[in-house]
Short mmCIF file of C-alpha atoms in Angstrom, two decimals:
data_model
loop_
_atom_site.label_atom_id
_atom_site.label_comp_id
_atom_site.label_asym_id
_atom_site.label_seq_id
_atom_site.Cartn_x
_atom_site.Cartn_y
_atom_site.Cartn_z
CA UNK Z 1 -5.91 11.25 -16.67
CA UNK Z 2 -5.02 8.31 -14.22
CA UNK Z 3 -4.15 4.86 -14.65
CA UNK Z 4 -6.18 1.97 -13.68
CA UNK Z 5 -4.69 0.80 -10.51
CA UNK Z 6 -5.15 -2.02 -7.98
CA UNK Z 7 -3.24 -1.80 -4.47
CA UNK Z 8 -2.19 -4.86 -2.76
CA UNK Z 9 -1.29 -5.65 0.98
CA UNK Z 10 1.54 -7.74 0.95
CA UNK Z 11 2.29 -10.13 3.73
CA UNK Z 12 5.08 -7.95 5.49
CA UNK Z 13 2.32 -5.34 5.70
CA UNK Z 14 3.57 -2.96 2.97
CA UNK Z 15 1.36 -1.74 0.06
CA UNK Z 16 2.23 -2.12 -3.77
CA UNK Z 17 0.28 -0.48 -6.49
CA UNK Z 18 0.10 -2.44 -9.66
CA UNK Z 19 -1.84 -1.67 -13.09
CA UNK Z 20 -2.84 -3.25 -16.68
CA UNK Z 21 0.34 -5.33 -18.08
CA UNK Z 22 2.35 -5.38 -14.50
CA UNK Z 23 3.91 -8.61 -14.00
CA UNK Z 24 4.22 -10.38 -10.49
CA UNK Z 25 7.18 -12.80 -10.37
CA UNK Z 26 10.93 -13.56 -9.80
CA UNK Z 27 11.91 -11.79 -13.00
CA UNK Z 28 14.10 -8.75 -12.13
CA UNK Z 29 11.99 -6.72 -14.59
CA UNK Z 30 8.75 -7.78 -12.88
CA UNK Z 31 6.72 -4.79 -11.63
CA UNK Z 32 6.34 -6.69 -8.07
CA UNK Z 33 9.44 -8.68 -7.96
CA UNK Z 34 9.07 -11.47 -5.38
CA UNK Z 35 12.35 -13.26 -4.21
CA UNK Z 36 10.54 -16.59 -3.32
CA UNK Z 37 11.17 -20.08 -4.48
CA UNK Z 38 7.44 -20.44 -4.58
CA UNK Z 39 6.91 -17.83 -7.07
CA UNK Z 40 7.64 -18.53 -10.79
CA UNK Z 41 9.79 -15.96 -12.97
CA UNK Z 42 6.69 -14.56 -14.75
CA UNK Z 43 3.95 -15.79 -11.93
CA UNK Z 44 0.99 -13.51 -12.84
CA UNK Z 45 -0.10 -10.49 -14.65
CA UNK Z 46 -2.67 -7.77 -14.24
CA UNK Z 47 -5.17 -7.26 -17.14
CA UNK Z 48 -7.69 -4.48 -18.12
CA UNK Z 49 -10.81 -6.43 -19.24
CA UNK Z 50 -14.22 -5.03 -20.02
CA UNK Z 51 -13.69 -2.18 -17.61
CA UNK Z 52 -12.32 -4.43 -14.60
CA UNK Z 53 -8.85 -5.28 -13.51
CA UNK Z 54 -8.27 -8.88 -13.51
CA UNK Z 55 -5.30 -10.96 -12.03
CA UNK Z 56 -4.15 -13.74 -14.66
CA UNK Z 57 -1.92 -16.76 -13.45
CA UNK Z 58 0.51 -17.17 -16.02
CA UNK Z 59 1.34 -20.84 -15.35
CA UNK Z 60 0.67 -21.70 -12.11
CA UNK Z 61 -2.73 -21.28 -10.50
CA UNK Z 62 -3.85 -18.72 -8.12
CA UNK Z 63 -5.88 -19.66 -4.75
CA UNK Z 64 -9.13 -17.77 -3.94
CA UNK Z 65 -11.48 -19.09 -1.03
CA UNK Z 66 -9.80 -22.47 -1.30
CA UNK Z 67 -10.18 -22.59 -4.88
CA UNK Z 68 -7.60 -23.19 -7.57
CA UNK Z 69 -8.45 -20.54 -10.19
CA UNK Z 70 -6.72 -19.16 -13.48
CA UNK Z 71 -7.78 -15.69 -13.19
CA UNK Z 72 -9.51 -13.46 -10.76
CA UNK Z 73 -11.50 -10.35 -11.10
CA UNK Z 74 -9.89 -7.89 -8.57
CA UNK Z 75 -12.34 -6.21 -5.87
CA UNK Z 76 -11.37 -4.40 -2.41
CA UNK Z 77 -11.34 -7.20 0.20
CA UNK Z 78 -10.15 -9.99 -2.09
CA UNK Z 79 -7.40 -12.29 -0.50
CA UNK Z 80 -5.50 -14.23 -3.35
CA UNK Z 81 -2.92 -16.92 -2.54
CA UNK Z 82 -0.09 -16.57 -5.09
CA UNK Z 83 1.38 -19.90 -3.82
CA UNK Z 84 1.09 -21.94 -0.75
CA UNK Z 85 1.38 -19.91 2.22
CA UNK Z 86 1.95 -16.66 0.31
CA UNK Z 87 -1.30 -14.40 0.44
CA UNK Z 88 -2.06 -10.95 -0.64
CA UNK Z 89 -5.11 -8.84 -0.13
CA UNK Z 90 -6.59 -6.42 -2.56
CA UNK Z 91 -7.14 -3.00 -0.66
CA UNK Z 92 -8.34 -1.03 -3.45
CA UNK Z 93 -9.21 -0.93 -7.05
CA UNK Z 94 -9.21 2.65 -9.08
CA UNK Z 95 -10.70 2.42 -12.33
CA UNK Z 96 -10.55 5.75 -14.18
CA UNK Z 97 -13.24 6.37 -16.99
CA UNK Z 98 -10.32 6.39 -19.45
CA UNK Z 99 -6.78 5.35 -19.81
CA UNK Z 100 -3.92 6.91 -21.53
CA UNK Z 101 -2.74 5.16 -24.84
CA UNK Z 102 -0.70 5.73 -27.70
CA UNK Z 103 -0.87 4.83 -31.43
CA UNK Z 104 1.24 4.92 -34.46
CA UNK Z 105 1.29 3.73 -37.99
CA UNK Z 106 1.19 0.03 -37.95
CA UNK Z 107 0.70 0.03 -34.15
CA UNK Z 108 -2.68 -1.06 -32.36
CA UNK Z 109 -3.86 1.23 -29.90
CA UNK Z 110 -2.07 0.50 -26.84
CA UNK Z 111 -2.69 1.28 -23.18
CA UNK Z 112 0.42 2.46 -21.69
CA UNK Z 113 1.98 0.71 -18.53
CA UNK Z 114 3.06 2.94 -15.44
CA UNK Z 115 6.56 3.22 -17.05
CA UNK Z 116 7.63 2.46 -20.52
CA UNK Z 117 10.54 2.94 -22.83
CA UNK Z 118 9.62 3.69 -26.38
CA UNK Z 119 11.55 3.05 -29.27
CA UNK Z 120 10.85 3.10 -33.13
CA UNK Z 121 13.84 1.74 -34.86
CA UNK Z 122 14.52 -1.14 -36.29
CA UNK Z 123 10.53 -1.35 -35.29
CA UNK Z 124 8.42 0.19 -32.99
CA UNK Z 125 9.15 -1.42 -29.30
CA UNK Z 126 7.19 -0.42 -25.95
CA UNK Z 127 8.99 -2.02 -23.05
CA UNK Z 128 7.61 -1.50 -19.54
CA UNK Z 129 10.75 -0.88 -17.83
CA UNK Z 130 13.31 1.87 -17.82
CA UNK Z 131 15.84 1.71 -20.49
CA UNK Z 132 18.42 4.40 -20.12
CA UNK Z 133 19.34 4.52 -23.95
CA UNK Z 134 15.84 4.64 -24.92
CA UNK Z 135 15.06 7.77 -27.37
CA UNK Z 136 12.02 8.22 -25.55
CA UNK Z 137 10.53 7.39 -21.84
CA UNK Z 138 6.83 7.72 -20.62
CA UNK Z 139 5.88 7.32 -16.90
CA UNK Z 140 2.71 8.04 -14.61
CA UNK Z 141 3.27 10.26 -11.71
CA UNK Z 142 -0.19 9.68 -10.31
CA UNK Z 143 -0.62 13.38 -10.81
CA UNK Z 144 -0.31 12.93 -14.68
CA UNK Z 145 1.94 11.53 -17.26
CA UNK Z 146 5.38 12.75 -18.41
CA UNK Z 147 7.39 12.39 -21.50
CA UNK Z 148 11.14 12.45 -21.62
CA UNK Z 149 12.98 12.79 -24.88
CA UNK Z 150 16.36 14.61 -25.86
CA UNK Z 151 16.92 15.50 -22.29
CA UNK Z 152 13.91 17.36 -22.21
CA UNK Z 153 10.76 16.45 -19.93
CA UNK Z 154 7.47 17.75 -20.59
CA UNK Z 155 3.71 16.67 -19.59
CA UNK Z 156 1.99 14.08 -21.58
CA UNK Z 157 -1.63 14.45 -22.21
CA UNK Z 158 -4.42 12.99 -24.62
CA UNK Z 159 -3.95 14.80 -28.20
CA UNK Z 160 -0.25 15.16 -28.01
CA UNK Z 161 1.78 14.30 -31.03
CA UNK Z 162 5.58 13.81 -31.19
CA UNK Z 163 8.22 11.87 -33.16
CA UNK Z 164 10.45 9.30 -32.46
CA UNK Z 165 13.27 8.67 -34.82
CA UNK Z 166 10.78 10.01 -37.48
CA UNK Z 167 7.93 8.03 -36.63
CA UNK Z 168 5.05 10.07 -35.40
CA UNK Z 169 3.26 8.91 -32.29
CA UNK Z 170 -0.02 10.29 -30.70
CA UNK Z 171 -1.49 9.97 -27.18
CA UNK Z 172 -5.19 9.33 -26.80
CA UNK Z 173 -7.78 8.58 -24.33
CA UNK Z 174 -9.04 4.92 -24.33
CA UNK Z 175 -12.26 4.24 -22.65
CA UNK Z 176 -11.51 1.85 -19.79
CA UNK Z 177 -14.45 -0.27 -20.63
CA UNK Z 178 -12.99 -0.99 -24.04
CA UNK Z 179 -9.40 -1.30 -23.10
CA UNK Z 180 -9.40 -5.01 -22.65
CA UNK Z 181 -10.84 -7.77 -24.51
CA UNK Z 182 -9.69 -11.11 -23.96
CA UNK Z 183 -8.63 -12.84 -26.15
CA UNK Z 184 -8.29 -10.10 -28.72
CA UNK Z 185 -11.30 -10.44 -31.18
CA UNK Z 186 -11.56 -8.71 -34.40
CA UNK Z 187 -14.60 -8.36 -36.86
CA UNK Z 188 -14.35 -8.77 -40.67
CA UNK Z 189 -12.24 -11.00 -43.09
CA UNK Z 190 -13.45 -13.84 -45.31
CA UNK Z 191 -11.59 -16.72 -43.74
CA UNK Z 192 -13.57 -19.40 -42.27
CA UNK Z 193 -14.06 -19.39 -38.50
CA UNK Z 194 -11.35 -21.04 -36.40
CA UNK Z 195 -11.66 -23.68 -33.71
CA UNK Z 196 -8.53 -23.59 -31.49
CA UNK Z 197 -8.22 -26.66 -28.89
CA UNK Z 198 -5.23 -26.06 -26.67
CA UNK Z 199 -3.84 -28.58 -24.05
CA UNK Z 200 -0.32 -27.42 -23.28
CA UNK Z 201 1.84 -30.23 -24.94
CA UNK Z 202 -0.59 -30.52 -27.95
CA UNK Z 203 -2.83 -28.04 -29.70
CA UNK Z 204 -5.03 -28.02 -32.74
CA UNK Z 205 -6.18 -25.30 -35.02
CA UNK Z 206 -9.22 -26.28 -37.39
CA UNK Z 207 -10.47 -23.75 -40.16
CA UNK Z 208 -14.23 -24.45 -41.07
CA UNK Z 209 -14.64 -28.13 -42.14
CA UNK Z 210 -10.82 -28.64 -43.25
CA UNK Z 211 -8.94 -31.28 -41.20
CA UNK Z 212 -7.24 -29.69 -38.19
CA UNK Z 213 -3.51 -28.76 -38.08
CA UNK Z 214 -1.79 -30.51 -35.10
CA UNK Z 215 0.97 -28.95 -32.91
CA UNK Z 216 2.91 -30.52 -30.43
CA UNK Z 217 5.90 -29.60 -28.46
CA UNK Z 218 7.33 -25.96 -28.31
CA UNK Z 219 4.64 -24.73 -30.64
CA UNK Z 220 1.82 -26.41 -28.86
CA UNK Z 221 3.03 -24.69 -25.60
CA UNK Z 222 3.34 -21.41 -27.25
CA UNK Z 223 -0.31 -21.33 -28.42
CA UNK Z 224 -1.65 -22.99 -25.05
CA UNK Z 225 0.31 -19.94 -23.04
CA UNK Z 226 -1.11 -17.37 -25.35
CA UNK Z 227 -4.67 -19.03 -24.86
CA UNK Z 228 -4.22 -19.18 -21.25
CA UNK Z 229 -2.94 -15.57 -21.00
CA UNK Z 230 -6.01 -14.26 -22.76
CA UNK Z 231 -4.63 -11.29 -24.25
CA UNK Z 232 -1.44 -9.39 -25.00
CA UNK Z 233 1.52 -10.40 -23.15
CA UNK Z 234 5.54 -9.38 -23.48
CA UNK Z 235 7.23 -11.95 -25.38
CA UNK Z 236 9.76 -12.60 -22.57
CA UNK Z 237 6.66 -13.77 -20.18
CA UNK Z 238 5.51 -16.29 -22.69
CA UNK Z 239 8.94 -17.41 -23.57
CA UNK Z 240 10.11 -17.99 -20.10
CA UNK Z 241 7.07 -20.29 -19.31
CA UNK Z 242 7.81 -22.27 -22.50
CA UNK Z 243 11.55 -22.42 -21.91
CA UNK Z 244 11.76 -22.01 -17.84
CA UNK Z 245 15.26 -23.47 -17.56
CA UNK Z 246 16.80 -20.94 -19.97
CA UNK Z 247 18.71 -18.19 -18.15
CA UNK Z 248 20.49 -16.62 -21.02
CA UNK Z 249 18.21 -13.76 -22.53
CA UNK Z 250 20.16 -13.57 -25.72
CA UNK Z 251 19.59 -17.47 -26.32
CA UNK Z 252 15.75 -17.10 -24.93
CA UNK Z 253 15.10 -14.38 -27.63
CA UNK Z 254 16.70 -16.50 -30.25
CA UNK Z 255 14.81 -19.31 -29.36
CA UNK Z 256 11.48 -17.30 -29.21
CA UNK Z 257 12.18 -15.40 -32.71
CA UNK Z 258 12.92 -18.95 -34.59
CA UNK Z 259 10.08 -20.97 -32.97
CA UNK Z 260 7.58 -17.93 -33.38
CA UNK Z 261 8.54 -17.99 -37.34
CA UNK Z 262 8.29 -21.55 -37.49
CA UNK Z 263 4.90 -21.63 -35.79
CA UNK Z 264 3.40 -19.01 -38.09
CA UNK Z 265 4.90 -20.92 -41.07
CA UNK Z 266 3.05 -24.07 -39.93
CA UNK Z 267 0.14 -21.97 -39.88
CA UNK Z 268 0.09 -20.91 -43.22
CA UNK Z 269 1.18 -24.22 -44.63
CA UNK Z 270 -1.85 -25.68 -43.03
CA UNK Z 271 -4.14 -23.01 -44.60
CA UNK Z 272 -4.66 -20.99 -41.17
CA UNK Z 273 -4.50 -17.44 -41.48
CA UNK Z 274 -0.96 -16.26 -39.82
CA UNK Z 275 -2.29 -13.30 -37.76
CA UNK Z 276 -3.76 -15.78 -35.47
CA UNK Z 277 -0.64 -15.41 -33.44
CA UNK Z 278 0.39 -11.56 -33.88
CA UNK Z 279 3.25 -9.70 -32.44
CA UNK Z 280 1.95 -6.34 -31.96
CA UNK Z 281 5.57 -4.60 -32.65
CA UNK Z 282 5.83 -3.28 -29.00
CA UNK Z 283 7.48 -6.58 -27.53
CA UNK Z 284 4.06 -8.00 -26.99
CA UNK Z 285 2.53 -11.08 -28.46
CA UNK Z 286 -1.39 -12.16 -28.65
CA UNK Z 287 -3.73 -14.88 -29.88
CA UNK Z 288 -6.37 -12.90 -32.31
CA UNK Z 289 -9.85 -14.28 -32.61
CA UNK Z 290 -12.49 -13.04 -35.01
CA UNK Z 291 -16.11 -12.80 -34.31
CA UNK Z 292 -17.02 -16.62 -34.99
CA UNK Z 293 -13.78 -18.27 -33.74
CA UNK Z 294 -13.90 -20.70 -31.07
CA UNK Z 295 -11.27 -21.30 -28.31
CA UNK Z 296 -11.15 -24.37 -26.04
CA UNK Z 297 -8.30 -23.96 -23.55
CA UNK Z 298 -7.89 -27.45 -21.64
CA UNK Z 299 -4.55 -26.41 -20.29
#
C-alpha cells in the first residue's frame, strides 16, 4: 500500500516528494525545509481531501496564475508561487486507492505521514519526524511500510496489531476518497448548530439563537488559524503562526497548552460544545464541525 504523494520540481532543478500532513517552511522539522527569508516557519501544508491532494497556505498566501489563493488542488503541470520569485512546479500526483492509517482506543483513525514516531505514554502522540527515543517508529520505504520497535524492524501492513507501552494499535486501510474532510465534520449530537465567524484578531461563535461568544487576541487567532487550515494540523504549526516571534520551543508549548485550555473554558462558559476545538492526542489539533454548523472564515 503506497502513500499519496505529490512530486515538486524545485527552482534548483531537484525533485521533492511530499505527502499528506507534510509541511513546507523554515522549521527544522519541516518535511521540505527552505532556508529562505521569504518563507515563513510553517508556510504551507499538504492535505488529503475527498480523494485529492491540496496545498494549503498556513498564513501567507500562495500564487497561482497571478492570483493569490489560500489553497490549491494539486495537478501535474501546476506552478505554485510560494513567495515572490520562488515558484515550484507540480510534476506528478500519485493517489492510491487507499492509504495506511492507524487506530487505537481514544484515537481517531489517522492517516500516517511518511515518517512518524509513536508514543503511548503519558498520552498517545504521533509525531511526523524521527525521534530516536520513541518506543515505536513507522516509515514508508515506497515499496512498503516498516515498523521498528525494541530494536526489531518488521513490515507493516493493514490488519497488523501491536502494542506500545500496553496500548493496542491497529493498522487499517483507509479509502483515499474519505481520508480527508475539511474542516472535520461529524454527525449526530443534540447541540444547536453553530455559526463561526473568524477574522484573525476577532472571532465569534454562536449556538443557535443564543448571543454569540466573542473572542479577541490570542484565542481569536487560534480559532482563525484552525479555520484557515481546514483540517487537522500539528499544534506547533498553529502555535508558531499565533506566536511567530517565540523561538523557545518549551515556552511555545507552555503558551499553547495554557491558552488552548482557556479557550476551551471560554467555550464551555458560553454554552458552546468544547469539542469544537479538539486535540486528537497525536500532537494534532482541529476545528470540528457538525453537519449543520456554518463556518465563515474572513481571515
